Coordinates of C-alpha atoms in Angstrom, one line a residue:
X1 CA 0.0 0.0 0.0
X2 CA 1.3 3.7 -0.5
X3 CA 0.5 5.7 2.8
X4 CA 3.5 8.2 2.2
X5 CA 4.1 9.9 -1.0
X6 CA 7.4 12.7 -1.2
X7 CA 6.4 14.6 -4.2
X8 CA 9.0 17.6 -5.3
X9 CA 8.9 18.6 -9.2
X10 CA 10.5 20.9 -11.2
X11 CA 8.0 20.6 -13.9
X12 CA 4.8 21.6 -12.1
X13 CA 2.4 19.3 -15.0
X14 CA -0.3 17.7 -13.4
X15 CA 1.0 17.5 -9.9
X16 CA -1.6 19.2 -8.4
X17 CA -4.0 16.5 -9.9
X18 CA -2.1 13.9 -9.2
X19 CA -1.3 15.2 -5.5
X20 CA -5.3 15.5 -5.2
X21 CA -6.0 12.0 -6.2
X22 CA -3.7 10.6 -3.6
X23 CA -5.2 12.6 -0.7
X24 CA -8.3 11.3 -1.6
X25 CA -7.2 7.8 -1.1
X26 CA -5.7 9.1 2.2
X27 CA -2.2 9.1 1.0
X28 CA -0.4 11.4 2.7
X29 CA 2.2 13.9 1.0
X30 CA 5.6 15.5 1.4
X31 CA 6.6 17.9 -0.3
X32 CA 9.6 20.7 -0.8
X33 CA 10.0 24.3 -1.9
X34 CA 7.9 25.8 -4.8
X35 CA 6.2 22.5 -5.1
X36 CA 4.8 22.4 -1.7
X37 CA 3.5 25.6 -2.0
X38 CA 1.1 25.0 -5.3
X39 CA 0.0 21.9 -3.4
X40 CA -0.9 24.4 -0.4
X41 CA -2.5 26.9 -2.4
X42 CA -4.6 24.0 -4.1
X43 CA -6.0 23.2 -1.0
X44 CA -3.8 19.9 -0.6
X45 CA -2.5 19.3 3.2
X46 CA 0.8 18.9 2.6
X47 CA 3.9 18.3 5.1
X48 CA 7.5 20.1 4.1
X49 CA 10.5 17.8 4.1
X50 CA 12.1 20.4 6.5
X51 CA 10.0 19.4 9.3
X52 CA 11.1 15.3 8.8
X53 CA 14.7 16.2 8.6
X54 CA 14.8 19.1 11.4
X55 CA 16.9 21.1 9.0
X56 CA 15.6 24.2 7.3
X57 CA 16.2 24.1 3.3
X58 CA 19.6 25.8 3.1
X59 CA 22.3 27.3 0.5
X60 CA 19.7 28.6 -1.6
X61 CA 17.7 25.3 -1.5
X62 CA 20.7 23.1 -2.7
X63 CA 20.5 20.7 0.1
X64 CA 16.5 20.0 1.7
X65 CA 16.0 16.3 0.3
X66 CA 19.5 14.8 1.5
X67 CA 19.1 13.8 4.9
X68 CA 19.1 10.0 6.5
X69 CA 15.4 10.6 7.2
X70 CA 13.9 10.8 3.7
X71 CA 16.6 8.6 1.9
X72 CA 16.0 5.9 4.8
X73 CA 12.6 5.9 4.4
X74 CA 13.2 4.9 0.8
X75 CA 15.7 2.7 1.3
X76 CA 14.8 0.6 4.0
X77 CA 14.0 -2.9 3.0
X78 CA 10.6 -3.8 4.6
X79 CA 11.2 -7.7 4.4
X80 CA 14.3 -7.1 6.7
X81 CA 13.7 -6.9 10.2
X82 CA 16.8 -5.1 11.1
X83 CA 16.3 -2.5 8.7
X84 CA 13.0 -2.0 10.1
X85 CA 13.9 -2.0 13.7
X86 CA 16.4 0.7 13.1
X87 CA 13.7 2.9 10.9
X88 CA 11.9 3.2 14.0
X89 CA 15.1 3.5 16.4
X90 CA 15.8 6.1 14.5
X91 CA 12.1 7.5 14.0
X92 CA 12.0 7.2 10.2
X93 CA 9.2 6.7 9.1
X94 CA 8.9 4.7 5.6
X95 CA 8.5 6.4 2.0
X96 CA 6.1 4.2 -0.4
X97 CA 6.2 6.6 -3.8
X98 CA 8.5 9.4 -4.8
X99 CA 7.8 11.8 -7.5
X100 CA 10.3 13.6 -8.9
X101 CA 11.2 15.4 -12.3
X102 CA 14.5 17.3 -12.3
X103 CA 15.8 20.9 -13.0
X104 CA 15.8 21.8 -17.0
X105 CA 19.0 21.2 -17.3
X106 CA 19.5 20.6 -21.4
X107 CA 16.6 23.3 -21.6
X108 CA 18.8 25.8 -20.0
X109 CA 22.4 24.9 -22.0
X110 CA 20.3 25.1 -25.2
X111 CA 19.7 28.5 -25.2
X112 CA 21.7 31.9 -26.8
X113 CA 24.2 32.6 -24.7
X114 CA 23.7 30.7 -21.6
X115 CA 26.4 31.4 -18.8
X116 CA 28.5 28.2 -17.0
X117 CA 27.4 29.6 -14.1
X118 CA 23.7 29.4 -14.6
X119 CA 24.2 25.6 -16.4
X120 CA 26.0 24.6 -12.9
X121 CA 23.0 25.9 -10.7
X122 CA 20.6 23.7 -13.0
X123 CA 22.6 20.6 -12.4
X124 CA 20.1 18.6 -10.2
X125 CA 21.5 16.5 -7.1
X126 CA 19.0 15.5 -4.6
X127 CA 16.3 14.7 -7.7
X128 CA 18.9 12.2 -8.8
X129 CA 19.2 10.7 -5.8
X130 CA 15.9 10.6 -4.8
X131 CA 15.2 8.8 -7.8
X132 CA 17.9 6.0 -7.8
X133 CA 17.2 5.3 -4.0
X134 CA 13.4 4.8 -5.5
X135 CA 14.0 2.6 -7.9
X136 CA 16.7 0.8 -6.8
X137 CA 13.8 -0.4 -4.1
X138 CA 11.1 -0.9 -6.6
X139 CA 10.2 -4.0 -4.6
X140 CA 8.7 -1.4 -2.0
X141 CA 8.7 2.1 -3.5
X142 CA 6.9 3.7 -6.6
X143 CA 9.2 5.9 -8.5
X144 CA 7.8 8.3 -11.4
X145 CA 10.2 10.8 -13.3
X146 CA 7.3 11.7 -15.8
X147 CA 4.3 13.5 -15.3
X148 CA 2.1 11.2 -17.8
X149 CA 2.9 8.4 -15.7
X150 CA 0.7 10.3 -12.9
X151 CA -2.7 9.1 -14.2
X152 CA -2.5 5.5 -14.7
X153 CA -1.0 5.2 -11.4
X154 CA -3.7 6.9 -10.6
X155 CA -6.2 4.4 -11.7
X156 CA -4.0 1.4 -10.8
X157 CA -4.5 2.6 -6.6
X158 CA -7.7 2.9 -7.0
X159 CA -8.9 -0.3 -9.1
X160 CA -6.5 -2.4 -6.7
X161 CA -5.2 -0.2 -4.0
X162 CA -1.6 -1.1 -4.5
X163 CA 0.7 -0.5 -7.6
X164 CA 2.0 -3.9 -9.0
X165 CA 5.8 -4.9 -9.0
X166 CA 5.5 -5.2 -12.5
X167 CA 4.4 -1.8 -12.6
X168 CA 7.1 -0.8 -10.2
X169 CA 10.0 -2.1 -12.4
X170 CA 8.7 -0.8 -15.1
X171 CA 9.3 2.8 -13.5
X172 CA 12.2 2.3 -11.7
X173 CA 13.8 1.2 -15.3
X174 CA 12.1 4.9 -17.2
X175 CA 13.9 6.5 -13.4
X176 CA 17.2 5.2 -14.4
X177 CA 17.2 5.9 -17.5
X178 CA 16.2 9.2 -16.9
X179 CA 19.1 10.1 -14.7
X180 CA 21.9 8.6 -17.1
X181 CA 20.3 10.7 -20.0
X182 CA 20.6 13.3 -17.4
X183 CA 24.3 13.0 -16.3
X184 CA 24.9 12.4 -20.3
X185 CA 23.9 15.9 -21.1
X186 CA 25.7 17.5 -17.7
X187 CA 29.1 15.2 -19.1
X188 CA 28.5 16.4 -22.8
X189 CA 28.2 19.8 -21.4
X190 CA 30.9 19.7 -19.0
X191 CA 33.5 18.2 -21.5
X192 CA 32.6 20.8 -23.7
X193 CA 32.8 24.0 -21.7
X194 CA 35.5 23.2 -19.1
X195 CA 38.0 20.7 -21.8
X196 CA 37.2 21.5 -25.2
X197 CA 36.2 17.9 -25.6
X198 CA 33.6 16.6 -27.6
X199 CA 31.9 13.8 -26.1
X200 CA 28.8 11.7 -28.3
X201 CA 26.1 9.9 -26.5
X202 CA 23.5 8.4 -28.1
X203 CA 20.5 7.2 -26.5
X204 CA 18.4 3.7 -28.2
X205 CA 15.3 1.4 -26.6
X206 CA 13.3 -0.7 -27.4
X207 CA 15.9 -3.1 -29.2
X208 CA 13.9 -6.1 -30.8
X209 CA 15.8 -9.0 -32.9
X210 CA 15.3 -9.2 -36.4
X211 CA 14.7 -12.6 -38.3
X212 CA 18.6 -11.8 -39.3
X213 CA 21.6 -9.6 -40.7
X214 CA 22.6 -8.8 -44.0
X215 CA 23.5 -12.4 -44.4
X216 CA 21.4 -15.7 -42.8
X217 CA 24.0 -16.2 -40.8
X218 CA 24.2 -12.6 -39.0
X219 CA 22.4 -11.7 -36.1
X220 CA 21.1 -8.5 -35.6
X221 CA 18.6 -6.1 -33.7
X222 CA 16.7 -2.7 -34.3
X223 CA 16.8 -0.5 -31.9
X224 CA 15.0 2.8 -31.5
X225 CA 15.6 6.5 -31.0
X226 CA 13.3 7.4 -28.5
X227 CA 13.1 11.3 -29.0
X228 CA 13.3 11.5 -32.9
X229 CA 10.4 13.5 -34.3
X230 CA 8.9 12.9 -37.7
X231 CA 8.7 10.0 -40.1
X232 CA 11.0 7.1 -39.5
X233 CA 10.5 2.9 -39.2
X234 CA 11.1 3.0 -35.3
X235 CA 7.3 5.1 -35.8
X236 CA 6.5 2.4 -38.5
X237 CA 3.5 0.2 -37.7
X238 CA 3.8 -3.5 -39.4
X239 CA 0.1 -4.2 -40.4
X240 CA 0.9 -7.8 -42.0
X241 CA 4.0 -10.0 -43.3
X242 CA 6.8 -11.4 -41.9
X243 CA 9.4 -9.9 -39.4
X244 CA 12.1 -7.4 -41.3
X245 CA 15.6 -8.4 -41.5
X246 CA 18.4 -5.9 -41.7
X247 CA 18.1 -5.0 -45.2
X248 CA 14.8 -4.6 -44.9
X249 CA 15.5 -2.0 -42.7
X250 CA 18.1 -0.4 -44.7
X251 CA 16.4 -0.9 -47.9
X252 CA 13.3 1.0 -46.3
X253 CA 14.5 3.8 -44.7
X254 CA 16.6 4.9 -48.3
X255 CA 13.4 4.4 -49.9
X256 CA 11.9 6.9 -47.2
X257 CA 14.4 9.0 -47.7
X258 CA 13.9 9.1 -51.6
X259 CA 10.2 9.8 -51.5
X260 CA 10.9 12.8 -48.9
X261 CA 13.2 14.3 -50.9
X262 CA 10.6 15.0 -53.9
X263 CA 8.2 16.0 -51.0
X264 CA 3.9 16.2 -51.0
X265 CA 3.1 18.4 -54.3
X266 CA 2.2 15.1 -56.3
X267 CA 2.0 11.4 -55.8
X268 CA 5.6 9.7 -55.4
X269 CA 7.1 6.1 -55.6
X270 CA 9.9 4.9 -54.6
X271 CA 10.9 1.6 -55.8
X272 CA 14.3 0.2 -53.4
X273 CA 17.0 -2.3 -54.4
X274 CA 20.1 -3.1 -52.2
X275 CA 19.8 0.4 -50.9
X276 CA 19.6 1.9 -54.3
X277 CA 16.4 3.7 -56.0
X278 CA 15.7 1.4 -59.0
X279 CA 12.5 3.3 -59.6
X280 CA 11.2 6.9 -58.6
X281 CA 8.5 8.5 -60.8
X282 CA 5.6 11.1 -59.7
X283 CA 2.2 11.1 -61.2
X284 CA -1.6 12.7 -61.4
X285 CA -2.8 9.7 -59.2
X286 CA -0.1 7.0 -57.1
X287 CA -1.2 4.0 -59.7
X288 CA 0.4 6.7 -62.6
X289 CA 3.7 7.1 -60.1
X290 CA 4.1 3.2 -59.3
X291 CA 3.6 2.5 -63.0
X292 CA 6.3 5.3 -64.2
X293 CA 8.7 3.9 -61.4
X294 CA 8.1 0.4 -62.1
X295 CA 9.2 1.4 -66.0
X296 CA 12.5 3.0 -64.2
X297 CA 13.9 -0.8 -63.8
X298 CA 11.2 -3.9 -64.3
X299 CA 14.0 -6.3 -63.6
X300 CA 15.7 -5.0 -60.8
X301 CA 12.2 -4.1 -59.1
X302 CA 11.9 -7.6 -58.3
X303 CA 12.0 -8.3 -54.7
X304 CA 12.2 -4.5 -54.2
X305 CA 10.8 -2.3 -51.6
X306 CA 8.0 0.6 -51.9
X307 CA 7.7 3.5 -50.7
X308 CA 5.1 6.6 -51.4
X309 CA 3.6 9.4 -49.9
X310 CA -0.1 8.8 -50.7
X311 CA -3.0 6.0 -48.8
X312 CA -2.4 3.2 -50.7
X313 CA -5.2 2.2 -52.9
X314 CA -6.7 -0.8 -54.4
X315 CA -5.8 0.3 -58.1
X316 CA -2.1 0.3 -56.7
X317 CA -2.5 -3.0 -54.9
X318 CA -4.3 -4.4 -58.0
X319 CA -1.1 -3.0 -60.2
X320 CA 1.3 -5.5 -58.5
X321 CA -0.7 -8.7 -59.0
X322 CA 2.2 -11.3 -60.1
X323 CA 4.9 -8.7 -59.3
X324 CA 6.8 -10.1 -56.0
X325 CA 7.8 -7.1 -53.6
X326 CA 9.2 -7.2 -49.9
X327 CA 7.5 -4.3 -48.3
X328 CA 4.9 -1.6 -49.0
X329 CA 5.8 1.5 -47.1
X330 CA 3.2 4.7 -46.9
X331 CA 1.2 6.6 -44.7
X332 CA -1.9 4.1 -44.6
X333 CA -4.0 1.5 -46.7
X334 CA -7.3 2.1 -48.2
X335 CA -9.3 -1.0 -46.6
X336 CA -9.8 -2.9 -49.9
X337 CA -6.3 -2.2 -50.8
X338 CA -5.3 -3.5 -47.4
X339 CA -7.3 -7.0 -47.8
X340 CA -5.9 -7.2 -51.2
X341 CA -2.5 -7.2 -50.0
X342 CA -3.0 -9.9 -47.3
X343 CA -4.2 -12.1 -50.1
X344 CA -1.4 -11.7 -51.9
X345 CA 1.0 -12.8 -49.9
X346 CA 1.0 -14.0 -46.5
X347 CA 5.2 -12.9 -45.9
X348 CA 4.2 -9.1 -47.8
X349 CA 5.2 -6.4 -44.9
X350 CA 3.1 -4.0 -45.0
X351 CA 4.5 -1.2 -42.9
X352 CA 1.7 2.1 -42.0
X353 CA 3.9 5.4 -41.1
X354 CA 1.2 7.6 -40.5
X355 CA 3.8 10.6 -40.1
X356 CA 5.4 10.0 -43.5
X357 CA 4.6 13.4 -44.8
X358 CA 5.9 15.1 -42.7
X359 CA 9.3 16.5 -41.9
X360 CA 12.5 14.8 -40.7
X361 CA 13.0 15.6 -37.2
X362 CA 16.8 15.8 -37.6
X363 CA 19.7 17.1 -38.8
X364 CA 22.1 14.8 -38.3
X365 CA 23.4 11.0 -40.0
X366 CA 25.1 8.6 -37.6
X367 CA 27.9 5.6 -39.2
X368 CA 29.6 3.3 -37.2
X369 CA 32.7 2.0 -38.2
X370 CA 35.1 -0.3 -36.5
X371 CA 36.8 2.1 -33.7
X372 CA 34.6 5.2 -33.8
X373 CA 31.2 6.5 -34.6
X374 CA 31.0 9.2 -37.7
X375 CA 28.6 12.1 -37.4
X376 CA 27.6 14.0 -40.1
X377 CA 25.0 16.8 -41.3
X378 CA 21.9 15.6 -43.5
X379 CA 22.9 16.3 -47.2
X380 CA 20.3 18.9 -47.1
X381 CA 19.2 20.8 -50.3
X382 CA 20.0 20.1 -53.9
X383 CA 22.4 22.8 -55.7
X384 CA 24.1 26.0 -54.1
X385 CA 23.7 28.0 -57.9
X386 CA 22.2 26.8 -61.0
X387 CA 25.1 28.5 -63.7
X388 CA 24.3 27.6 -67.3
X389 CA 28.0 27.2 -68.2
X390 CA 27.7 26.5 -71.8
X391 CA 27.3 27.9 -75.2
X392 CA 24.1 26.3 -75.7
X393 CA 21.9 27.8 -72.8
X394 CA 20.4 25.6 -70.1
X395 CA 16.4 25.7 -71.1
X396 CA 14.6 26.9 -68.1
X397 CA 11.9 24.7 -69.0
X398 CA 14.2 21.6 -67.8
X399 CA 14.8 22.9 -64.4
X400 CA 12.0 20.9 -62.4
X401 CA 12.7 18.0 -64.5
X402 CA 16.7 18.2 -63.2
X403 CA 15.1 19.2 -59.9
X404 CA 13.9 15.9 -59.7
X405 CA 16.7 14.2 -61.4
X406 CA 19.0 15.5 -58.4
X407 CA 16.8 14.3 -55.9
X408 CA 17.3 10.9 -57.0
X409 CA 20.7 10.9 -57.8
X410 CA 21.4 11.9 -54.0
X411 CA 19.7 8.6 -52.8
X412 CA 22.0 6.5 -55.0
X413 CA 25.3 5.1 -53.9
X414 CA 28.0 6.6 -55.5
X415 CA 29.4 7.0 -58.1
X416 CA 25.9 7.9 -59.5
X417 CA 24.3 9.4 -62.4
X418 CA 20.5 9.2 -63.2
X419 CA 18.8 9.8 -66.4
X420 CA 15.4 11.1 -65.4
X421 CA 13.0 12.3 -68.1
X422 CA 9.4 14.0 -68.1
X423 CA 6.3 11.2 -69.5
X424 CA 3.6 13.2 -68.8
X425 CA 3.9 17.7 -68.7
X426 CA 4.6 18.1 -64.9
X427 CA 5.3 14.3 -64.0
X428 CA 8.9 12.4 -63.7
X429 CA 10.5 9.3 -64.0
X430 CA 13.6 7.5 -63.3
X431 CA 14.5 6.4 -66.7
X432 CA 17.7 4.5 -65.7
X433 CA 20.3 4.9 -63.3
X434 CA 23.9 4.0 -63.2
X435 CA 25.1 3.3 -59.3
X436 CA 27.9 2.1 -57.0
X437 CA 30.7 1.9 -59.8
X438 CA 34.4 3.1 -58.8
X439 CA 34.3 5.1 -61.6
X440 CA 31.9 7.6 -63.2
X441 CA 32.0 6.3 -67.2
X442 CA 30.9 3.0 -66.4
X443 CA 28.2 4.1 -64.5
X444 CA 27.5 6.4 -67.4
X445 CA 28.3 3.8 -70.6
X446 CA 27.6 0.4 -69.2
X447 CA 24.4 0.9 -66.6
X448 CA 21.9 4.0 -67.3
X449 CA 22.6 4.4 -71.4
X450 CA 22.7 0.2 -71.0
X451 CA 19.6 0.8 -69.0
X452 CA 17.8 3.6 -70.4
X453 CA 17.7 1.6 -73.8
X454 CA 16.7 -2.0 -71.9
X455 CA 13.3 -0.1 -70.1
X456 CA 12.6 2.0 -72.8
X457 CA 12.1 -1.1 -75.4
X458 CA 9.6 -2.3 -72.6
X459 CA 7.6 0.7 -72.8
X460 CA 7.7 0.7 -76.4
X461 CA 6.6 -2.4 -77.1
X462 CA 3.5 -1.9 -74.4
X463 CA 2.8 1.5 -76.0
X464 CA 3.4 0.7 -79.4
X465 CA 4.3 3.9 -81.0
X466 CA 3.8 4.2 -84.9
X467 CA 7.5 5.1 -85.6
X468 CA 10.3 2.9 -84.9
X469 CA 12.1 2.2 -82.1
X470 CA 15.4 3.6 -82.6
X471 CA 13.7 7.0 -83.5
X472 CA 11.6 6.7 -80.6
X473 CA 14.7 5.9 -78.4
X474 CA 16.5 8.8 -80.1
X475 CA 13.5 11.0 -79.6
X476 CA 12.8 10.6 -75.7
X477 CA 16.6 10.2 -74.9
X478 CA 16.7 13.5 -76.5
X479 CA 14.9 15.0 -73.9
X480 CA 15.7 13.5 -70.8
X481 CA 18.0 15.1 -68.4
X482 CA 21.4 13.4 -66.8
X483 CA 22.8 14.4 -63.2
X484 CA 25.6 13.3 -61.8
X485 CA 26.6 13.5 -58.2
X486 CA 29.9 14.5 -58.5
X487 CA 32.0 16.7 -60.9
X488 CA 33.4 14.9 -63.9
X489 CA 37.0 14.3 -63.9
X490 CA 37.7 13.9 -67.5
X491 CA 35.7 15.1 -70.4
X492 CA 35.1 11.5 -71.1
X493 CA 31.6 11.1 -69.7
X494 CA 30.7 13.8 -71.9
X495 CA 31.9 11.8 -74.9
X496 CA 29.6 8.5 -73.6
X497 CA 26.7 11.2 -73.0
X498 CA 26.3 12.5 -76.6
X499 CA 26.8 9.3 -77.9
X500 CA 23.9 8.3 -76.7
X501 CA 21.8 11.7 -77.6
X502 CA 22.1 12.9 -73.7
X503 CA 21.6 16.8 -74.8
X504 CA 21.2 18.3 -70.9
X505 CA 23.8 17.3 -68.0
X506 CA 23.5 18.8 -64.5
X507 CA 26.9 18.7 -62.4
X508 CA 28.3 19.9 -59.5
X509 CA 31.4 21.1 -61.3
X510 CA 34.6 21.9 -59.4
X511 CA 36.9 19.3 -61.3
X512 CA 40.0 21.3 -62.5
X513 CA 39.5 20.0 -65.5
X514 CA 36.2 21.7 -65.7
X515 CA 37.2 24.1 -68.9
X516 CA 37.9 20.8 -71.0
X517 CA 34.9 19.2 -70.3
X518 CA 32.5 22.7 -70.9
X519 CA 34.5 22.9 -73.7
X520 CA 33.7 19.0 -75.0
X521 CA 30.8 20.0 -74.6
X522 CA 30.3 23.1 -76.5
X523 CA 32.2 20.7 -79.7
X524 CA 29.3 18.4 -79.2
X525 CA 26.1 20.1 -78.9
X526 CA 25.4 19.4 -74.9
X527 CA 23.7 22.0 -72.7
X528 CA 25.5 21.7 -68.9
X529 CA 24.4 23.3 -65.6
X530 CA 26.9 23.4 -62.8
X531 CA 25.4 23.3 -59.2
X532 CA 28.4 23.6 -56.7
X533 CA 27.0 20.8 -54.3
X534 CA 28.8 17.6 -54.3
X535 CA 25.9 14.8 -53.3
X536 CA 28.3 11.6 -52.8
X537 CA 26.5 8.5 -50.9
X538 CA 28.9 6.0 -49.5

């Protein structure tokens, strides 16, 4: 049973509630400082900590909660009879539930111009303790560090009139944790200010097993960032299939990232394979879009992964009848669409993210390596200038076409280069993409012209256009638009380019070599853009 409750809050949410409820169960409360003193002008009897410990609140209430007299009643084991013999030699009388949240410590070193003196004086010590001497006796104590614990413990005493162990260690476990995230943020402070060192912590729950790693015989786990904001798979709810592996996860989250990056205007599809965009196409409705970025790469979209930005509808569901995919990624199902995917397959993950459109909560990309953890800033944003630097101008009229183009080539492992082209006024495809080669021609001459050629006899020979296909090759080819991620070395990708009737080519430029290759192609009819931003993907 809880008869005693010490309650002493920094943030003030819901106490008085939660204070209320307990009195009215005959609980009786403790209390300190500014938080005794709500509770008082709430009507709430309460009974200040000073007049347990026979010590005033002192040093400009640094020290009121550390005192043999609260942290004994806490600690003291009640299935010990020596423990409890000296609790009432010593006129302590027991503690059953401490509430406690602590000073804003990360609140107050994240703001402008914050002082070392005023991030010290928000360094909590007796909220801390109180919490570890709580939960390291979960077995008799109730510990809660967040306020929206308040109410279910709430209705817990009153449906039972105790608060299970389970429940207990459950709490004790979110009070520890609290306090190391705590002391994480005082060390990554600390280190900071007073050493000029720069300390990472990084904090991940929940870890569950997954069926296994990149290979059958690798184990391996997901594990979740508990304070990320926006769309990501930890938020990702599996509505049918099988459990992920690794790659799944992998595979998923650059699809995710792909369809963000062409954001909500217009339906988007992201087609994933080996954590490369195979397909990406946008469309009047999301069966146009899966159909343009199926086209990107028929082949290679086998076994793939989808993602898009838009319910997923039956017309979509009904578009992948006989086509074999690992996992269907959006915001929601329609419900027919959602039936008609269960019956397809019975291993199909379907994975709901109902925050999908929204934005990425943060700024920052995390790789381990053997030895040491990299940190890096999101490749954010797609050129720095848009500089025709050619004798043939850049047409204007291509610049959402090699918007999109960019997008994709970001996604793709280096060294990429897309060939992206416009189907439809205002929609986009993938065309072909070259991905992952060591150097920058192959990825040009032997994968996206290879590829552009391979996918584009598909469509022809669905469409059945009345000229033939080499002038209907010639024609769209014409037209489509090639970004690379990086500058170009030599002039030599040019050369493969126009060979294959590429006539507009966005790079980042910067290669000192840059006046031969403007010049290669000025001598062979090709329009360039230069971007200054480099969008490598290792």
């Amino acid at each position: 049973m809880v008869k005693r409750a010490l309650l002493s809050v920094s943030d003030k949410t819901g106490i008085t509630e939660f204070a209320r409820g307990l009195q009215s169960l005959g609980v009786k409360i403790i209390s300190t400082g500014g938080t005794a003193k709500i509770l008082r002008d709430a009507g709430i009897e309460v009974t200040d900590v000073s007049e347990i410990t026979g010590f005033p609140e002192m040093m400009g209430g640094r020290v009121k909660t550390l005192h043999p007299r609260i942290h004994g009643g806490i600690l003291c084991l009640r299935e010990s009879r020596e423990q409890m013999a000296e609790a009432i030699k010593e006129d302590i009388s027991l503690i059953d539930m401490v509430a406690v949240n602590l000073y804003p410590f990360e609140e107050t070193v994240s703001k402008e111009g914050v002082k070392l003196e005023e991030a010290i004086e928000n360094i909590d010590i007796g909220g801390p303790t109180l919490l570890r001497s709580a939960a390291k006796n979960y077995r008799s104590v109730t510990v809660l560090s967040d306020p929206s614990d308040y109410e279910h413990v709430l209705e817990e005493l009153r449906s039972t009139g105790v608060i299970s162990e389970s429940t207990r260690a459950a709490l004790a476990i979110k009070a520890f944790r609290h306090t190391a995230d705590y002391d994480a943020a005082i060390d990554v402070y600390l280190s900071k200010t007073l050493l000029g060192e720069n300390i990472l912590r990084l904090n991940f729950t929940d870890g569950v097993k997954l069926r296994y790693g990149e290979n059958w015989h690798q184990e391996a786990f997901f594990y979740k960032d508990p304070e990320i904001e926006g769309p990501t798979l930890a938020k990702a709810v599996q509505l049918h299939g099988k459990e992920l592996s690794y790659n799944n996860y992998v595979d998923a989250d650059n699809a995710l990232q792909t369809v963000k990056e062409i954001g909500n205007a217009s339906p988007a599809v992201a087609i994933v394979k080996h954590n490369n965009p195979c397909g990406l196409a946008t469309g009047s409705t999301l069966l146009q879009a899966l159909q343009a970025a199926w086209d990107g790469d028929p082949v290679s979209a086998y076994g793939s992964i989808i993602c898009t930005n838009e319910i997923f509808d039956l017309e979509a569901a009904t578009f992948l009848n006989g086509k074999f995919v690992e996992i269907i990624l959006a915001p929601d199902f329609k419900p027919d669409a959602l039936e008609y995917l269960k019956k397809k397959s019975e291993n199909l993950r379907l994975l709901k993210l109902p925050e999908l459109r929204e934005a990425f909560g943060t700024d920052y990309t995390y790789k381990y390596i053997i030895g040491g953890m990299l940190k890096q800033s999101r490749d954010i944003g797609i050129y720095e200038k848009w500089e025709s630097v050619t004798d043939i101008p850049y047409p204007e009229e291509k610049r959402p076409l090699s918007e999109f183009c960019l997008k994709a080539c970001k996604t793709t492992k280096s060294n990429a280069v897309i060939l992206a082209r416009e189907y439809e006024p205002g929609f986009f495809m993938v065309l072909a993409m070259g991905a992952g080669q060591p150097n920058r021609v192959d990825s040009i001459r032997k994968l996206a012209a290879t590829k552009a050629v391979e996918n584009l006899r598909i469509i022809y020979e669905r469409e059945q256009p009345a000229i033939s296909f080499e002038a209907y090759r010639q024609e769209i080819i014409s037209e489509c638009v090639m970004a690379s991620d990086a500058f170009f070395p030599f002039d030599d990708s040019i050369v493969y380019a126009a060979q294959n009737n590429i006539r507009y080519i966005v790079s980042p430029g910067g290669s000192i070599r840059d006046s031969e290759v403007i010049a290669t192609a000025n001598r062979l009819g090709v329009s360039m853009i230069f971007t200054g931003m480099r969008h490598f993907l290792h």
